[in-house]
Amino acid sequence: VPRTSRSSGGGVVAADTHRRSRSSDGGSRPIIVLGGPVAAADPAAAAAAAPAVPDKRRRRNSDGDGGGPSTDGRKNRHMLDLIKQLIMSTDMAFHWGLLGTLQAKIAGGVEQPGGLHLRTSEEDRVLLMKMVLKAADLSNVARPWDISMEWAARLGTETRLLVCKEKMHGLEESRDTTSVPAMNIGFMVNCAFGLFETLGAVVDEVREALVPEMHCNLQLWQGGTPP
């Protein structure tokens, strides 16, 4: 055991940082010494002599409610729930229900009784956010022709692979893959135009930029000359 020295107060000051002491049951245990008087090798005494550690588990939130969930915590949970809702809204299984809800609210008038209340209703704002995200998810049909055509080709390849796997498992084919133009025309006419034109009723950028681009792309897929 390294030697120790006497302090001016008569206590023992450790000259090392690690030594061993005999316990009451005949065993030995290490003592970690940080410097200063060593009063005992008892763990309880050592804990009592250690500096107090602030307890961070209970804090007052901004509302002054000691120990309750913090305001930041509630905001984080709310934001996480919103993110989950937005992600799930891109599932096409919810497409027609969300679109019908937005169309009914727009028919009632923006900021009118029974209509769409973007300034006062968080529910309506979340609905609009969902539809904007859906539009972004399907936006390849509203992009400039060269980009739209490239994405259409990729989706056509993916769809054909999906149908091949369906056949391998004895499932009924879910869609017609004989023609990429036919697939895109059908998707635009039966699904995408309804979404973008409805959204364009409340979002100027969609009405002024994206819907005209879609009409140009539709004309090109149909083999005509874009307007």
Coordinates of C-alpha atoms in Angstrom, one line a residue:
V1 CA 0.0 0.0 0.0
P2 CA 1.5 3.4 -0.9
R3 CA 2.4 5.6 2.0
T4 CA 0.2 8.3 3.4
S5 CA 1.0 11.6 5.2
R6 CA -0.5 13.5 8.1
S7 CA -2.5 16.7 7.3
S8 CA -2.2 19.8 9.4
G9 CA -5.6 18.9 10.9
G10 CA -4.5 15.6 12.1
G11 CA -6.3 13.5 9.4
V12 CA -4.8 11.1 7.0
V13 CA -4.3 12.4 3.5
A14 CA -3.9 9.8 0.8
A15 CA -0.8 10.1 -1.3
D16 CA -2.2 7.7 -3.9
T17 CA -5.6 7.3 -5.7
H18 CA -6.2 3.6 -5.3
R19 CA -5.6 1.3 -2.2
R20 CA -7.4 -1.6 -0.6
S21 CA -8.9 -1.9 2.9
R22 CA -9.9 -4.9 4.9
S23 CA -13.7 -5.2 5.2
S24 CA -15.6 -6.5 8.2
D25 CA -16.3 -9.8 6.6
G26 CA -12.6 -10.5 6.1
G27 CA -12.6 -9.6 2.4
S28 CA -11.0 -6.6 0.8
R29 CA -12.4 -3.8 -1.3
P30 CA -10.8 -1.0 -3.3
I31 CA -11.0 2.5 -1.9
I32 CA -10.9 5.4 -4.5
V33 CA -9.4 8.4 -2.9
L34 CA -9.7 11.8 -4.6
G35 CA -7.4 13.6 -2.1
G36 CA -8.2 15.1 1.3
P37 CA -8.9 13.5 4.6
V38 CA -10.0 9.8 4.6
A39 CA -12.5 9.3 7.4
A40 CA -13.5 5.7 6.8
A41 CA -13.6 2.8 4.4
D42 CA -17.3 2.4 4.9
P43 CA -19.3 2.9 1.6
A44 CA -22.1 4.7 3.5
A45 CA -19.7 7.1 5.1
A46 CA -17.9 7.7 1.8
A47 CA -21.3 8.4 0.1
A48 CA -22.2 10.8 2.8
A49 CA -18.9 12.7 2.4
A50 CA -19.3 12.9 -1.4
P51 CA -20.5 16.3 -2.8
A52 CA -24.2 16.5 -3.5
V53 CA -25.3 15.9 -7.1
P54 CA -28.2 18.1 -8.2
D55 CA -31.4 16.1 -8.9
K56 CA -32.4 16.9 -12.5
R57 CA -35.4 14.6 -12.5
R58 CA -37.9 17.1 -11.2
R59 CA -37.9 20.6 -12.7
R60 CA -40.5 23.3 -12.9
N61 CA -41.8 23.8 -16.4
S62 CA -42.7 27.1 -17.8
D63 CA -46.2 26.9 -16.3
G64 CA -44.7 26.6 -12.8
D65 CA -45.9 23.0 -12.3
G66 CA -43.2 21.4 -10.4
G67 CA -42.4 17.8 -11.4
G68 CA -44.9 17.6 -14.2
P69 CA -44.1 17.0 -17.9
S70 CA -42.3 19.9 -19.4
T71 CA -43.8 22.1 -22.0
D72 CA -41.0 21.2 -24.4
G73 CA -41.8 17.5 -23.8
R74 CA -45.5 18.1 -24.7
K75 CA -44.5 20.0 -27.8
N76 CA -42.1 17.2 -28.9
R77 CA -44.8 14.6 -28.5
H78 CA -47.2 16.7 -30.4
M79 CA -44.7 17.2 -33.2
L80 CA -43.9 13.5 -33.4
D81 CA -47.6 12.7 -33.6
L82 CA -48.0 15.2 -36.4
I83 CA -45.1 13.8 -38.4
K84 CA -46.6 10.3 -38.1
Q85 CA -49.9 11.6 -39.4
L86 CA -48.3 13.3 -42.4
I87 CA -46.3 10.2 -43.3
M88 CA -49.3 8.0 -43.1
S89 CA -51.3 10.4 -45.3
T90 CA -49.1 9.5 -48.3
D91 CA -50.6 6.0 -48.3
M92 CA -53.0 5.8 -51.3
A93 CA -55.4 3.9 -49.1
F94 CA -56.3 7.2 -47.5
H95 CA -56.2 9.2 -50.7
W96 CA -59.9 9.5 -51.6
G97 CA -61.0 10.1 -48.0
L98 CA -58.6 13.0 -47.5
L99 CA -59.4 14.4 -50.9
G100 CA -63.2 14.2 -50.3
T101 CA -62.8 16.0 -46.9
L102 CA -60.8 18.8 -48.5
Q103 CA -63.2 19.2 -51.4
A104 CA -66.2 19.4 -49.0
K105 CA -64.5 22.1 -46.9
I106 CA -63.5 24.1 -49.9
A107 CA -67.1 23.9 -51.1
G108 CA -68.1 25.4 -47.8
G109 CA -65.9 28.4 -48.5
V110 CA -62.5 29.4 -47.2
E111 CA -62.8 31.0 -43.7
Q112 CA -66.5 30.6 -44.0
P113 CA -68.9 28.7 -41.6
G114 CA -68.7 25.0 -42.5
G115 CA -65.7 25.7 -44.7
L116 CA -61.9 25.6 -44.5
H117 CA -60.5 27.6 -41.6
L118 CA -56.8 27.8 -42.0
R119 CA -56.4 30.7 -39.6
T120 CA -58.3 29.3 -36.7
S121 CA -58.4 25.5 -37.1
E122 CA -55.3 23.4 -36.5
E123 CA -57.2 20.4 -37.8
D124 CA -57.8 22.2 -41.2
R125 CA -54.2 23.3 -41.3
V126 CA -53.0 19.7 -40.8
L127 CA -55.4 18.5 -43.5
L128 CA -53.9 21.0 -45.9
M129 CA -50.4 19.9 -44.9
K130 CA -51.3 16.3 -45.6
M131 CA -52.6 17.2 -49.1
V132 CA -49.5 19.3 -49.9
L133 CA -47.3 16.3 -48.9
K134 CA -49.4 14.0 -51.1
A135 CA -49.0 16.4 -54.0
A136 CA -45.2 16.3 -53.4
D137 CA -45.3 12.5 -53.3
L138 CA -47.1 12.4 -56.7
S139 CA -45.4 15.4 -58.2
N140 CA -43.6 13.5 -61.0
V141 CA -46.8 14.1 -63.2
A142 CA -46.5 17.9 -62.6
R143 CA -42.8 18.3 -63.4
P144 CA -41.2 19.5 -66.7
W145 CA -41.6 16.9 -69.4
D146 CA -38.1 15.6 -69.5
I147 CA -38.1 14.9 -65.7
S148 CA -41.7 13.6 -65.7
M149 CA -40.9 11.2 -68.6
E150 CA -37.8 9.8 -66.8
W151 CA -39.7 9.1 -63.6
A152 CA -42.6 7.6 -65.6
A153 CA -40.2 5.1 -67.2
R154 CA -38.8 4.2 -63.8
L155 CA -42.3 3.7 -62.3
G156 CA -43.2 1.6 -65.4
T157 CA -40.2 -0.7 -64.7
E158 CA -41.1 -1.0 -61.1
T159 CA -44.8 -1.8 -61.9
R160 CA -43.9 -4.5 -64.4
L161 CA -41.6 -6.2 -61.8
L162 CA -44.5 -6.0 -59.3
V163 CA -46.9 -7.7 -61.7
C164 CA -44.4 -10.4 -62.4
K165 CA -44.1 -11.2 -58.7
E166 CA -47.9 -11.2 -58.5
K167 CA -48.0 -13.8 -61.3
M168 CA -45.4 -15.9 -59.5
H169 CA -47.5 -16.1 -56.4
G170 CA -50.7 -16.8 -58.3
L171 CA -52.2 -13.4 -57.6
E172 CA -54.5 -11.5 -59.9
E173 CA -52.7 -8.7 -61.8
S174 CA -53.3 -5.4 -60.1
R175 CA -52.8 -3.2 -63.1
D176 CA -52.2 -3.0 -66.8
T177 CA -48.5 -2.7 -67.7
T178 CA -48.7 -2.9 -71.5
S179 CA -48.1 0.8 -72.1
V180 CA -46.2 3.4 -70.1
P181 CA -48.2 6.3 -71.8
A182 CA -51.5 4.5 -71.0
M183 CA -50.5 4.0 -67.3
N184 CA -49.6 7.7 -67.0
I185 CA -52.7 9.0 -68.8
G186 CA -54.9 6.8 -66.6
F187 CA -53.2 7.9 -63.4
M188 CA -53.3 11.6 -64.3
V189 CA -56.9 11.6 -65.4
N190 CA -58.3 9.4 -62.6
C191 CA -56.2 10.5 -59.6
A192 CA -53.6 13.3 -60.0
F193 CA -55.7 16.0 -61.6
G194 CA -58.4 15.7 -58.9
L195 CA -55.7 16.2 -56.2
F196 CA -53.8 19.1 -57.8
E197 CA -56.9 21.0 -59.0
T198 CA -58.5 20.7 -55.6
L199 CA -55.3 21.9 -53.9
G200 CA -54.9 24.7 -56.4
A201 CA -58.2 26.2 -55.1
V202 CA -56.4 27.2 -52.0
V203 CA -52.7 27.2 -53.0
D204 CA -51.9 29.7 -55.8
E205 CA -48.6 28.2 -56.7
V206 CA -50.2 24.8 -57.5
R207 CA -52.9 26.4 -59.6
E208 CA -50.6 28.8 -61.5
A209 CA -47.6 26.5 -62.1
L210 CA -48.2 22.8 -61.5
V211 CA -51.7 22.3 -63.0
P212 CA -50.7 23.9 -66.4
E213 CA -47.6 21.7 -66.4
M214 CA -49.8 18.6 -65.9
H215 CA -51.9 19.6 -68.9
C216 CA -48.8 19.9 -71.1
N217 CA -47.6 16.5 -70.0
L218 CA -51.0 14.9 -70.6
Q219 CA -51.1 16.3 -74.1
L220 CA -47.6 14.8 -74.8
W221 CA -48.6 11.4 -73.4
Q222 CA -51.6 11.5 -75.6
G223 CA -49.4 12.1 -78.6
G224 CA -50.5 15.6 -79.2
T225 CA -48.9 19.0 -79.2
P226 CA -48.8 20.7 -75.7
P227 CA -50.7 24.0 -75.5

